Structure formats: C-alpha cells, structure tokens
Short mmCIF file of C-alpha atoms in Angstrom, two decimals:
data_model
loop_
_atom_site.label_atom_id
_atom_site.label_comp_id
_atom_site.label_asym_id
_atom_site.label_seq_id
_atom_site.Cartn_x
_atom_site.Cartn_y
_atom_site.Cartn_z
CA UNK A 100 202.21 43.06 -33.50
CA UNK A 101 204.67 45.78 -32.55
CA UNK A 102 206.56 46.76 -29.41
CA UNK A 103 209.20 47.66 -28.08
CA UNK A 104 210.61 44.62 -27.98
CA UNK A 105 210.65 41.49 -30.37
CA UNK A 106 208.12 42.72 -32.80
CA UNK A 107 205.98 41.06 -35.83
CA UNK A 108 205.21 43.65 -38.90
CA UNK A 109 201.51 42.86 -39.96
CA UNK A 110 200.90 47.31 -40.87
CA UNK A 111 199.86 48.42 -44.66
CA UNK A 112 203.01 49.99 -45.53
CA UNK A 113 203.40 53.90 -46.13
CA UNK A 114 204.93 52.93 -49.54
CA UNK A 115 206.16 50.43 -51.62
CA UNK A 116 205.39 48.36 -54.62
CA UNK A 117 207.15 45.36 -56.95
CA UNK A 118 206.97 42.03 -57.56
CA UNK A 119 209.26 41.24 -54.45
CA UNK A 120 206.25 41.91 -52.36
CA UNK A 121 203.15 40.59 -52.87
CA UNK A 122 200.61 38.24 -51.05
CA UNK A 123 202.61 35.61 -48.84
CA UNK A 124 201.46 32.30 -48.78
CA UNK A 125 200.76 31.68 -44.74
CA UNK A 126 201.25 28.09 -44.71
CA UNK A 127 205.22 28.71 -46.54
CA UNK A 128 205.47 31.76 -44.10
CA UNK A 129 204.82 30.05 -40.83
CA UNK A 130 207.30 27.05 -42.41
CA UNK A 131 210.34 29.41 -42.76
CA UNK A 132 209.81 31.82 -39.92
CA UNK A 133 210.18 35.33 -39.75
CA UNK A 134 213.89 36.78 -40.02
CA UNK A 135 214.31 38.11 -36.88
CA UNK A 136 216.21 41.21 -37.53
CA UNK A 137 217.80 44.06 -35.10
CA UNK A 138 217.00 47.43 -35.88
CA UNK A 139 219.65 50.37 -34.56
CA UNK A 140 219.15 53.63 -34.67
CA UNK A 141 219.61 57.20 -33.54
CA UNK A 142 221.94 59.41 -33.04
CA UNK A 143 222.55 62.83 -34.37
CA UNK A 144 221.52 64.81 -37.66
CA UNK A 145 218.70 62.73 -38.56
CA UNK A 146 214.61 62.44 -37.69
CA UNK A 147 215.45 58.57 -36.71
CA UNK A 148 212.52 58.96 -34.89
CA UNK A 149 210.52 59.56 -38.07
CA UNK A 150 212.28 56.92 -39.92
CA UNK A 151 211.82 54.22 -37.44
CA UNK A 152 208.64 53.50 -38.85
CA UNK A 153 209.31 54.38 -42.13
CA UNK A 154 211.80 51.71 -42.50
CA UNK A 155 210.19 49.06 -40.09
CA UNK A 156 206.69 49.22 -41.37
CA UNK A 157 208.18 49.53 -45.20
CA UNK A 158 210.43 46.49 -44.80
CA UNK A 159 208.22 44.87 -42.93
CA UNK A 160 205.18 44.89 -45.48
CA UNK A 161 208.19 43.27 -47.61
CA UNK A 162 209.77 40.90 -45.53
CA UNK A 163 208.60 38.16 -43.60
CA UNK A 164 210.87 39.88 -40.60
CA UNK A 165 210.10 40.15 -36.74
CA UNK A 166 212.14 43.36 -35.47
CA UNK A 167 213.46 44.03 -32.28
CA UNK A 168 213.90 47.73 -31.81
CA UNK A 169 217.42 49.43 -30.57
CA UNK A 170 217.04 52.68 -29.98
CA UNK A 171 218.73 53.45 -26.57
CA UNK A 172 221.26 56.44 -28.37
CA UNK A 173 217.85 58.97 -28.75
CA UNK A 174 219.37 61.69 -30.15
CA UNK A 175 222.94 61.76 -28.85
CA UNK A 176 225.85 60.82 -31.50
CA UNK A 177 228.13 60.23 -28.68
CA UNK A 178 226.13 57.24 -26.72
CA UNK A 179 227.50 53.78 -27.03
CA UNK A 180 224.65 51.48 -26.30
CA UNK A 181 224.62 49.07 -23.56
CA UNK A 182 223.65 46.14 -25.56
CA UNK A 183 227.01 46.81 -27.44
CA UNK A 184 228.67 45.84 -24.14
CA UNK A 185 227.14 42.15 -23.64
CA UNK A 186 228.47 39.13 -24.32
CA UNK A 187 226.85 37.82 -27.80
CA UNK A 188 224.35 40.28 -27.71
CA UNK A 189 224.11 39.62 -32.09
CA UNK A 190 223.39 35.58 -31.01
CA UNK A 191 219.53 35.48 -30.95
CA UNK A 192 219.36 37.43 -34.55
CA UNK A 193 219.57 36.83 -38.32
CA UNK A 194 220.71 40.26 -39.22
CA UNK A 195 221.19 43.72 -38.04
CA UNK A 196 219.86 46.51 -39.87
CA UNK A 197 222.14 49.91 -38.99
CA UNK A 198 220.30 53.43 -39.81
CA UNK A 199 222.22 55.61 -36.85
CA UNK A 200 224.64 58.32 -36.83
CA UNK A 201 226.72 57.54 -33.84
CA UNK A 202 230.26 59.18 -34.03
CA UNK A 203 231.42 58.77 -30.84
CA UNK A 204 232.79 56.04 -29.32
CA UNK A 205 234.63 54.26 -26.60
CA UNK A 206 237.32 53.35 -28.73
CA UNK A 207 239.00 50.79 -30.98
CA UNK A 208 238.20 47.75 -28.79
CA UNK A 209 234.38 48.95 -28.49
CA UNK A 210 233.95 49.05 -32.41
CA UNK A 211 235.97 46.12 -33.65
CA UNK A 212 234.14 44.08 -30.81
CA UNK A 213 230.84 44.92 -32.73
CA UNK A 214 232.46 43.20 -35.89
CA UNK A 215 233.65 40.32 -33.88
CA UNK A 216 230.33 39.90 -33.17
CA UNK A 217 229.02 39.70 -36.69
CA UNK A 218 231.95 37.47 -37.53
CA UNK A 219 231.95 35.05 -34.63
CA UNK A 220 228.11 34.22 -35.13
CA UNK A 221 227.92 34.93 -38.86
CA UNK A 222 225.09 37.74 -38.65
CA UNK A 223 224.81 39.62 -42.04
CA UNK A 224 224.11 43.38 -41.83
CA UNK A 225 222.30 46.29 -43.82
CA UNK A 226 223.92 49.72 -43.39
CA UNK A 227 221.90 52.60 -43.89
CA UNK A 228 223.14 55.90 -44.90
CA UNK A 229 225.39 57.35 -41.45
CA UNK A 230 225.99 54.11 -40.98
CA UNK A 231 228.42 54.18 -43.55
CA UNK A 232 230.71 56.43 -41.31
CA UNK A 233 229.66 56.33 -37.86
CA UNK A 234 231.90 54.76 -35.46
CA UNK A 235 235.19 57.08 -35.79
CA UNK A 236 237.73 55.55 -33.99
CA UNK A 237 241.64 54.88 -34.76
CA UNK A 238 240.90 52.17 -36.74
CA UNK A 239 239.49 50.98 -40.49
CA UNK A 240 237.89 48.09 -39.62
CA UNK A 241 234.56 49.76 -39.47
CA UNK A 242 234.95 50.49 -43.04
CA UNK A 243 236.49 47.34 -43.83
CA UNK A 244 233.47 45.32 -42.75
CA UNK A 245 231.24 47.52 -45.04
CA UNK A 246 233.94 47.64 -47.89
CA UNK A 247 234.03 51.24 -49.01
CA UNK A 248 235.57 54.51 -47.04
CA UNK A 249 233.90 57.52 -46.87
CA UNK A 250 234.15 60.47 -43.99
CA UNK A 251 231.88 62.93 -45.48
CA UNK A 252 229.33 64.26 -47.59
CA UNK A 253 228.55 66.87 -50.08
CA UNK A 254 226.20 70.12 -50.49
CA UNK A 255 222.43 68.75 -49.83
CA UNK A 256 220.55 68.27 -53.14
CA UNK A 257 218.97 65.65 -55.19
CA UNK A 258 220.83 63.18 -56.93
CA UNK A 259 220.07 60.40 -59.68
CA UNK A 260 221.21 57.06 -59.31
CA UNK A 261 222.30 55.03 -62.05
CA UNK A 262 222.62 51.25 -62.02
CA UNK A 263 225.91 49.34 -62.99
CA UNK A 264 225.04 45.69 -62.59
CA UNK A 265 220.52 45.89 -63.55
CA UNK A 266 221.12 41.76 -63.37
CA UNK A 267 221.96 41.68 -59.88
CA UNK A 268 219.07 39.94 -57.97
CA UNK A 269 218.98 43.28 -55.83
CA UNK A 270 218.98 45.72 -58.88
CA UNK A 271 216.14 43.77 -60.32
CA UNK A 272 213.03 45.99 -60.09
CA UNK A 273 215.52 49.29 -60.09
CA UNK A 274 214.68 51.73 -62.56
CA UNK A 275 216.97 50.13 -65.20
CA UNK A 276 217.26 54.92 -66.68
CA UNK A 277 218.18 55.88 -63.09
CA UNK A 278 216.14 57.01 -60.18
CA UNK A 279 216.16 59.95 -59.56
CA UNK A 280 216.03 61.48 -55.46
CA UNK A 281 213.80 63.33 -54.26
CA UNK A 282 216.29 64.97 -51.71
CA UNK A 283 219.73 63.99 -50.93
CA UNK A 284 222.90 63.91 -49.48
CA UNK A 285 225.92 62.29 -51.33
CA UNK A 286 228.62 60.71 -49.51
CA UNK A 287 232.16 60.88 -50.94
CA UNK A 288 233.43 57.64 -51.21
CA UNK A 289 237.74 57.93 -50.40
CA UNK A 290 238.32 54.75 -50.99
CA UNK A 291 236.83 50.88 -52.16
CA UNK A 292 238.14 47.66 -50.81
CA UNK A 293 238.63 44.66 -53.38
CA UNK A 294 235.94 42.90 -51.33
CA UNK A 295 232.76 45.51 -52.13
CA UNK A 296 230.64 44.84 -55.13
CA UNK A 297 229.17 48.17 -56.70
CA UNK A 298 225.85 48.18 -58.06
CA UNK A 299 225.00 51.80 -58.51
CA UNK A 300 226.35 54.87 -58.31
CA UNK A 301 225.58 58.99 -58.37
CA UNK A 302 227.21 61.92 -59.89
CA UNK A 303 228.66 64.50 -57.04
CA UNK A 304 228.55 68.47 -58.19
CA UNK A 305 230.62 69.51 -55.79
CA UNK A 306 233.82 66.89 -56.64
CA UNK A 307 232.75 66.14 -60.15
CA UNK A 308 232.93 62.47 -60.17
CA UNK A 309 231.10 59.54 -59.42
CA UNK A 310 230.24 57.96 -55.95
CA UNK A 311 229.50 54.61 -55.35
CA UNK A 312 225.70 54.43 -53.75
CA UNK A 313 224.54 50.73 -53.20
CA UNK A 314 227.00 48.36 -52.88
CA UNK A 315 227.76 44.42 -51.34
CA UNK A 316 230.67 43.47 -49.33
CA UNK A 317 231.97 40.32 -48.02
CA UNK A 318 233.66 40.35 -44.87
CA UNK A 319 235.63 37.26 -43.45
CA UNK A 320 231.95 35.18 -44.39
CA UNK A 321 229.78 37.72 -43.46
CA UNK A 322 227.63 39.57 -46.32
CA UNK A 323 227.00 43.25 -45.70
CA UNK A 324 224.38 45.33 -48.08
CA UNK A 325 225.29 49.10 -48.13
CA UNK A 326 223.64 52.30 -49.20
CA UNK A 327 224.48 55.67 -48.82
CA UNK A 328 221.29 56.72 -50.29
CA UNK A 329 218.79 58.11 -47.17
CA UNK A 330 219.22 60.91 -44.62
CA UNK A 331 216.04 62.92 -45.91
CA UNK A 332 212.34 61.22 -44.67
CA UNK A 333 211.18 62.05 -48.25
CA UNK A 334 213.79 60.09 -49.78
CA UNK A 335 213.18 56.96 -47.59
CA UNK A 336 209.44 56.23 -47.62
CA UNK A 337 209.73 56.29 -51.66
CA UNK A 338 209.26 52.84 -53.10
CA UNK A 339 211.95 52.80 -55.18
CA UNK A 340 214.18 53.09 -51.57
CA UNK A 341 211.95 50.81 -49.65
CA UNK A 342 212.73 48.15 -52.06
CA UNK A 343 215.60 48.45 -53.09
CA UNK A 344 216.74 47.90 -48.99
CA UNK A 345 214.68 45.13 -48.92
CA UNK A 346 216.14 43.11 -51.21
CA UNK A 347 219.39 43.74 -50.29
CA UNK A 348 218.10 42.51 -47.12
CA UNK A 349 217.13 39.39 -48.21
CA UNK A 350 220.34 39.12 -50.01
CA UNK A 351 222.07 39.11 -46.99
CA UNK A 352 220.19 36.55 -45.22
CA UNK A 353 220.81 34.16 -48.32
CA UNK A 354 217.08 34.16 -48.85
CA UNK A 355 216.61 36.12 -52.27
CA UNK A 356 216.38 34.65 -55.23
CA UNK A 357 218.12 35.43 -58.96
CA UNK A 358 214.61 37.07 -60.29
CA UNK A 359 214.64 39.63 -57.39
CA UNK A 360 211.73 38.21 -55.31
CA UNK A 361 211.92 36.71 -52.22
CA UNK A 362 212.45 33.02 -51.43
CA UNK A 363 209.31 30.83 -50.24
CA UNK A 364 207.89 32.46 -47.04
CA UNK A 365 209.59 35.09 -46.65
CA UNK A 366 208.29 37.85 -48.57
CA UNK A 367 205.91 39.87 -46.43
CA UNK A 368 202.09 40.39 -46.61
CA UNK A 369 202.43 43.44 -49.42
CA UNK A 370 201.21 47.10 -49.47
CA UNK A 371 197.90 48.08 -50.44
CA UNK A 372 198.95 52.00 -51.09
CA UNK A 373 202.09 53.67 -51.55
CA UNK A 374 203.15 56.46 -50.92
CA UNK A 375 204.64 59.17 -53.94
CA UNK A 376 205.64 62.44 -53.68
CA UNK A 377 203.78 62.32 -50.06
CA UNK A 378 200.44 61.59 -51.63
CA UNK A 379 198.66 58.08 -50.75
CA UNK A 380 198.29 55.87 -54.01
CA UNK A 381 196.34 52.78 -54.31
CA UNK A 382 198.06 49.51 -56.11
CA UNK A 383 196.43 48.17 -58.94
CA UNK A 384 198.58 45.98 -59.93
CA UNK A 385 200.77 43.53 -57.86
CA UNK A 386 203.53 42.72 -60.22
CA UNK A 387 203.15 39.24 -59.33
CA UNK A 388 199.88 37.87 -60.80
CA UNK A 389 196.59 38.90 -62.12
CA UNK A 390 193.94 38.94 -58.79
CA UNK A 391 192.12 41.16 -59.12
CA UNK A 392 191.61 41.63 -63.01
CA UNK A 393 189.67 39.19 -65.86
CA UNK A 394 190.94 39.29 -69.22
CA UNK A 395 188.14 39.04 -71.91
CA UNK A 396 188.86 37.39 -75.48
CA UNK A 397 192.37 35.28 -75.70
CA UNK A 398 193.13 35.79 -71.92
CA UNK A 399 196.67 34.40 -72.37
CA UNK A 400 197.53 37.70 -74.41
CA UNK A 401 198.63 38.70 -70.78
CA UNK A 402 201.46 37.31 -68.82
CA UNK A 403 203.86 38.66 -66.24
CA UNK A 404 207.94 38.34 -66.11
CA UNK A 405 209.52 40.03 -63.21
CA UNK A 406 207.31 42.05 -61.84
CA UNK A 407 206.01 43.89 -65.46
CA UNK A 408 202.50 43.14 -67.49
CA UNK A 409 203.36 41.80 -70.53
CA UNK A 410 200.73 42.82 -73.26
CA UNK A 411 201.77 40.35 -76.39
CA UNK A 412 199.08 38.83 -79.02
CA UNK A 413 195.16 39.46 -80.77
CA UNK A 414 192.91 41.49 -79.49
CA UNK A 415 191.82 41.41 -75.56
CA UNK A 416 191.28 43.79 -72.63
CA UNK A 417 192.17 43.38 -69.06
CA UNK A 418 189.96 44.94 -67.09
CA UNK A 419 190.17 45.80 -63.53
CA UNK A 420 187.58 44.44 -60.66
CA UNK A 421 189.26 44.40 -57.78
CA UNK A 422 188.17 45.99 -53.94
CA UNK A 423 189.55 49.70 -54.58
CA UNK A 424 186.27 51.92 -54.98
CA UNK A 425 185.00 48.85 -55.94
CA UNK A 426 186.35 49.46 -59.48
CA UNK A 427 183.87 52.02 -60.10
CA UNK A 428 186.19 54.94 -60.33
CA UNK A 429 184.91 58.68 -60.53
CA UNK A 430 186.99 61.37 -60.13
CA UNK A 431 190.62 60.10 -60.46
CA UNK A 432 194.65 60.29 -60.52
CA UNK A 433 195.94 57.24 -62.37
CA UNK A 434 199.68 56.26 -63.46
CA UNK A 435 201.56 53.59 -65.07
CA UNK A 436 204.92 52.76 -66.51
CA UNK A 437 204.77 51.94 -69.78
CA UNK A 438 207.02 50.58 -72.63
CA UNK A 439 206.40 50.08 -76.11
CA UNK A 440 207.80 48.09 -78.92
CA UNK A 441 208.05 49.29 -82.51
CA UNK A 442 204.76 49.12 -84.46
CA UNK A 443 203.31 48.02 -81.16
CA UNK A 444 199.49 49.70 -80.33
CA UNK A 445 197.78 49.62 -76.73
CA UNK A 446 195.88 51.77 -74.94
CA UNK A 447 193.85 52.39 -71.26
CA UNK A 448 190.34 52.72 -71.26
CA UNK A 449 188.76 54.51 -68.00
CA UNK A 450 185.25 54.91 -67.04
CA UNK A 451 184.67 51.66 -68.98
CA UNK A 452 182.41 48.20 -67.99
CA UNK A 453 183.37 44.68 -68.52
CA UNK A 454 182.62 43.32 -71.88
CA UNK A 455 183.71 39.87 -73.28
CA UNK A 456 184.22 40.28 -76.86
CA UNK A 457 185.16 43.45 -78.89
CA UNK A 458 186.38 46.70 -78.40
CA UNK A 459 184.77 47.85 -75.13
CA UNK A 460 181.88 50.40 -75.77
CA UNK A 461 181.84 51.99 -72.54
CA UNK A 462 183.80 54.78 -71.48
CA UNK A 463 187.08 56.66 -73.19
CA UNK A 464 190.33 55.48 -73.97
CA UNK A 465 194.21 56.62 -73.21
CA UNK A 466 195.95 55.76 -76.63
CA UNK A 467 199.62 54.34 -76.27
CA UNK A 468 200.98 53.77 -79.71
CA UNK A 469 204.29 55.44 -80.68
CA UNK A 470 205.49 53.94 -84.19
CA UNK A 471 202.24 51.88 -85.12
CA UNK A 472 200.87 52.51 -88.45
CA UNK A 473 197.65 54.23 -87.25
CA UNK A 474 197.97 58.40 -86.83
CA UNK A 475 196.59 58.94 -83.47
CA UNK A 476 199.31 58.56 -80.85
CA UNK A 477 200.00 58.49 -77.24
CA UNK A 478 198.43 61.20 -75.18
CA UNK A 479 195.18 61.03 -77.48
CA UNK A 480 191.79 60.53 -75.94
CA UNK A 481 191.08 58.06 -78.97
CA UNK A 482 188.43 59.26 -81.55
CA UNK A 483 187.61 62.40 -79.01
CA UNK A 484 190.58 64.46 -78.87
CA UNK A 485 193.42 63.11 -81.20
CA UNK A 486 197.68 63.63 -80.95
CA UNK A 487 198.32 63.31 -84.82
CA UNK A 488 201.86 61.68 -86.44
CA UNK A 489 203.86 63.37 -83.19
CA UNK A 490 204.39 60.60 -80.22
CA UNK A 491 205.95 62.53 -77.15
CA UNK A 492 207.74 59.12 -76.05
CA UNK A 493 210.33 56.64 -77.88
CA UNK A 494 210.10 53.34 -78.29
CA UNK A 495 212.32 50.76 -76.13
CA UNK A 496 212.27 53.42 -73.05
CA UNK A 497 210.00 53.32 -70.21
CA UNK A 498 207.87 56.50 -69.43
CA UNK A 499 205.45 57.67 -66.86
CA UNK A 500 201.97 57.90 -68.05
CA UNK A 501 198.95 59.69 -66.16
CA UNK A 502 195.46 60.12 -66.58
CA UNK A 503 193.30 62.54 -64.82
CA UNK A 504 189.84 63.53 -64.57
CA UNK A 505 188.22 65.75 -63.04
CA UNK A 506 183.93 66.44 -63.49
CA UNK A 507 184.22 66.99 -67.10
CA UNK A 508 187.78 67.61 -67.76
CA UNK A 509 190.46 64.79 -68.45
CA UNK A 510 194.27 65.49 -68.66
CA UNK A 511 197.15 63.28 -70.09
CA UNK A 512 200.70 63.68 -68.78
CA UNK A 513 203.74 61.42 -70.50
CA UNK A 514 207.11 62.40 -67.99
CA UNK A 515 205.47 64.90 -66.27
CA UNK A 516 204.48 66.64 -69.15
CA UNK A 517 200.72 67.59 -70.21
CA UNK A 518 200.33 66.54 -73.78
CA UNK A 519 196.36 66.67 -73.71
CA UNK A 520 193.90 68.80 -71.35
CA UNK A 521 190.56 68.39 -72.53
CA UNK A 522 187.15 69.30 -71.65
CA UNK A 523 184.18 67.05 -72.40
CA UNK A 524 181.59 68.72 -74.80
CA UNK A 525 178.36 67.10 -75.24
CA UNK A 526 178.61 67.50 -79.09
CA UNK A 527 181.37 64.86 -78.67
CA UNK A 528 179.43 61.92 -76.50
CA UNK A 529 178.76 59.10 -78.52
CA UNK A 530 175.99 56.63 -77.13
CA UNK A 531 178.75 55.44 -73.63
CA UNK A 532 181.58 57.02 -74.63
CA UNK A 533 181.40 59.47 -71.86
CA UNK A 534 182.51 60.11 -68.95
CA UNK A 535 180.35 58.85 -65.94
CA UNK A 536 182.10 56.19 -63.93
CA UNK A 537 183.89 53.16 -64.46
CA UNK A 538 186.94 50.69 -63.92
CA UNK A 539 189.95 50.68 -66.22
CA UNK A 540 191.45 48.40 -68.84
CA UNK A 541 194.53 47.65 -70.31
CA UNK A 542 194.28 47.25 -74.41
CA UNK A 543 195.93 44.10 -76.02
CA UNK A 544 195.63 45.83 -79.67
CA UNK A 545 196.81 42.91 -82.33
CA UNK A 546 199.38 40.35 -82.67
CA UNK A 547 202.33 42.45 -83.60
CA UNK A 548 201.49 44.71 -80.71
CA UNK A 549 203.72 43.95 -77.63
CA UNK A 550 203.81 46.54 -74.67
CA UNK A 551 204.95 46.91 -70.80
CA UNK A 552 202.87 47.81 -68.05
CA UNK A 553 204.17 48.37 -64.34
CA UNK A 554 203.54 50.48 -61.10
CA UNK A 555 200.14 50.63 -61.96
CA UNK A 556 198.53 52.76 -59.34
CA UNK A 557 195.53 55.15 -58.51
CA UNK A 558 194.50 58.04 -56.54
CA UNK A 559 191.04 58.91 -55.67
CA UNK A 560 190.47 62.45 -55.91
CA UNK A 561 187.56 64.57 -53.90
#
C-alpha cells in the first residue's frame, strides 16, 4: 500500500533488525491503528530522493505507521511548501517526521507558524539530520523547538557514536561500545537548551570536542526526537540507524515502552533481510522469540531478555529450521554478536542435522570459549583445526563473529579479523564431520556456561 498520498508500509525492509521489530500481532494492530505520520523532505545537498524509501520502507517494516508523503521542495532549499501555508495543515497527523534541507524561507512568521502548529495540536516530531538547521530565519525558535543549536558541520568522515544514557527506552538495542558510521557528517552543536535530553554523542576532529548526536526535547508539551546522524544513503539504510529513529519515533508518540520495543500494535510486520555494508543478509534470529528454531535436551537452557539469546544451563543445542534455504545451508556468510562470561563454553555448529540428545554428530563446529578451562578457544574449528590457550576476544565485551565457507574452505573472523582459514583435507573427515550441507546450531555447553547471542544473520553465497 503506497502512494503518493496517505500510504500503508506492508514492503520487506532494505535493513533492519532488533527486538523492537518483530512479527505484529494483526488483531492488536488493527485495535491501535497505524500512526499516521507526515513525511517532509527535500531540499538541497542530499539524495532525499534516495532516502525517501530508505527511511519510509525502514520505519515502516518497524512501525505500525501509515505515511503521507511531502515532498513538494524537489531539490530546491529555497521552496516553502504550500501545505506550510494552510490552516492546521499538522491536524489530521500523529507526528511529523523532518529529513529536508530547506534554508530558505519566507521569514519569521512562516517558521514559528510551523511550531504553532505542533504546539496548538500537540503533534510530536522526528528531525532528521538538516533538519536540525534548516529554516534560517531571524529567529531561535526553530532551534528552540528541537532543543540544541547548531549552524554547521564539519569535514565529511566517519564518526563513532557513543551512548550516554544505554537505559533510555530509545538507547536500548544501541551498541552499548559505540557504533561506529559508515560515512558521516558531524554537526557542531553551538549551543543546548535546558529542555534537550542527550543520549549520545560523537567526537569532532576538526574542533576537538564532543557533539551531541541523538537527543530528546520537550517543547511547551510537545516531544521532539533529534539526530544529527544521516546525510550519507550508506549511513541511513544501516540497522543500527533505522532503529535507532524508530524508536525515537515511538517515543514521541508516547507509544514505546521502558524495554525498547514497541507498545501493543504498533510495532510493524519486521524485516526478513537487512541490509550491511550494502550486501543483503537474511535474519535468523528475531530477537523476540524462538520461531523458527527447536531446542533439543533441557530446552529452557534458552531464553531471551531484550532482544539477546540467552545461552544459560546443561547441555542443549538450538538448532535452526526455519524457511531460509530451507535450513539446508551450502555455501555461506554467517555472523553473530556474541558475549561471553568467564569460564563460560559455547559454540556454532554449521552443516549440522537435528539430533535430540548429545553432542550433534553431524557437521563442524565454531568454538566460542574465551576463559573456560578447556584449551581450544574461539576461532577453532573444534577437534579439526584448533586456536590453543590464545582467545582473540575478552570476556564481558561483545564481538562480531563470522563463519564462512566456501566448497572446501571455511574461514573464522572475530572483529573483522581472520583468526582461522582452513581447508578441508580428507585425512581429517571423521564419519559426518564434514562439510556437505546443513543448518546451524547454537551450543548450550554446561551449567556454568552462560553466553549472548544477537544479530544473528546469514548470507547465501553463489
């Protein structure tokens, strides 16, 4: 359902993936009704036509949210937009979302009549990036209503992002180490009114000091979410970006709760990929329950708390059987966050069958063990190829953990980093361990074991 007019998301999203946005119960979602939301954008500087759909479709696989489309500026930064000029134009709407770069204007009446607006009918808004500091006129109220000043921007370059407040409902699901953009453009924040809440901020190079990123304001009743995190496409269809907005979209329509997820109908349908570094993944996991995997012995060793697999108790796998490639993977890209406790033992097994009891006898396993007692440690292929007394990850710190193969070749990364590239010989193959096809499954190892699993996603390779 998408026009040009009052629109109803129902796309797979190009990205995206947390707890916030799973399956939607229908029968809660028709209850609550969509948020019907106003979307603004163009003006100069920006591929707003790119982004239209990048933050539509992304939000919209989020958010319950039926979007009406403003987009009457094109590419001009100097075009005031009719709908501006109507009486109650905000009335029919339960926020506006701003991603524009307009800088001209017809004055101080035009933009403080746009606030009115927000104030009179008590519309929340989500500013996006130029948003920030579009509407230069002979007044501050612009920046008032958002709570921060800012009239630039510095050199373009990536940034990271570090969180102050990781318990705020909208920070919930944010990389609790820092995120790290892509590309970027950091705006120079002059000035923060006593209203604005920071939640995260970024170093600047070029002043040497810290700029408030993601914020909330509250203006005269009227909640505002801010970020000046965007400009580049690459940067915006990232996950981390896509849902980071939409919570602080929810937030300002009252409707997200203190976990991070959204309230009862009104989190959207959910992606089925996502999209990193520009490459299509598949999700695995849904960060919300376990459809689409059966755990074998002592099935409640697994349990879920915001959005991240808990792996806590005896011995059990959980192995995956859901629609992708019909969990019979061949050639593959897997990844996962993971986080282990001290003396804590897990492991992924790939190219492996469902078994109910035991140790599964089919395909290889991904060791994850960093301080456990026994020698082989992440980044081993376990019992094939083994990383000996030298873990290339801490305890109590999330890290990035990828397994490909390949034909005959399989290769471990940890951060980025290959720690094992090996080649299967057949003087190694014993009985099913060997690579052929399979599904995957996550390792409960023993009762003193307790590990983290999130962002659990695959890529089919050709």
């Amino acid at each position: 359902m998408f026009n040009r007019n009052v629109v109803g998301l129902s796309i797979i999203a190009i990205v995206a993936m947390t707890a916030l946005f799973s399956n939607v119960d229908q029968a809660k979602a028709d209850t609550a009704g969509a948020i019907k939301a106003l979307y603004v954008t163009g003006g100069g500087w920006h591929d707003y036509v790119a982004q239209e759909p990048i933050v539509t479709e992304g939000l919209g696989s989020r958010v319950n949210i039926e979007w009406t489309i403003e987009n009457e500026a094109g590419n001009r930064s100097d075009h005031w937009p009719e709908r501006f000029k109507q009486e109650d134009w905000i009335a029919d709407f339960d926020v506006v979302v701003y991603n524009f770069c307009i800088t001209g204007t017809p004055g101080v009446e035009a933009v403080e009549g746009v606030i009115d607006q927000h104030v009179k009918h008590g519309v929340p808004a989500v500013m996006m990036h130029c948003a920030i500091h579009s509407f230069r006129a002979d007044t501050l109220k612009w920046f008032h209503f958002h709570g921060m000043r800012s009239h630039r921007h510095e050199a373009h370059r990536a940034f990271k992002v570090e969180p102050l407040q990781s318990e705020h409902p909208i920070m919930i699901g944010f990389p609790e180490d820092g995120w790290q953009t892509p590309r970027g453009e950091l705006y120079e924040i002059a000035e923060i009114y006593d209203t604005a809440t920071p939640l995260a901020h970024a170093y600047g190079q070029d002043t040497d000091k810290h700029h408030e990123v993601i914020w909330t304001n509250e203006y005269e009743g009227v909640r505002v979410f801010n970020t000046t995190i965007g400009h580049h496409n690459e940067t915006m269809r990232e996950s981390v970006y896509l849902d980071l907005v939409s919570r602080g979209l929810l937030w300002s329509v009252e409707k997200l709760q203190d976990d991070g997820t959204a309230a009862d109908g009104y989190a959207g349908a959910g992606p089925e990929t996502v999209t990193i570094d520009e490459q299509q993944w598949h999700v695995l996991f849904n960060g919300r329950d376990l459809e689409n995997w059966r755990a074998s012995e002592n099935e409640g060793v697994f349990s879920i708390e915001n959005g991240t697999l808990i792996v806590d108790g005896p011995r059990s796998h959980l192995f995956y059987e859901g629609p992708v490639a019909d969990a019979d993977f061949d050639d593959f890209h897997f990844r996962a966050e993971v986080y282990t406790h001290p003396q804590a033992n897990s492991g992924i097994f790939f190219h492996t069958k469902w078994q109910e009891n035991g140790w599964p006898g089919v395909g290889y396993e991904a060791q994850v063990n960093a301080t456990h007692g026994d020698r082989i440690k992440t980044g081993s292929i376990y019992g094939v190829s083994n990383v000996l007394d030298n873990t290339p990850h801490e305890d109590h710190q999330w890290f990035l953990y990828e397994i490909i193969v390949k034909g005959d070749q399989i290769i471990l990364k940890v951060d980025g980093d290959t720690v094992m590239d090996y080649t299967e010989r057949e003087d190694d193959i014993q009985g099913n361990r060997r690579l052929s096809s399979g599904t995957f499954a996550i390792q409960g190892h023993d009762p003193n074991s307790r590990i983290h699993y999130r962002n659990i996603y695959v890529r089919e390779l050709d």
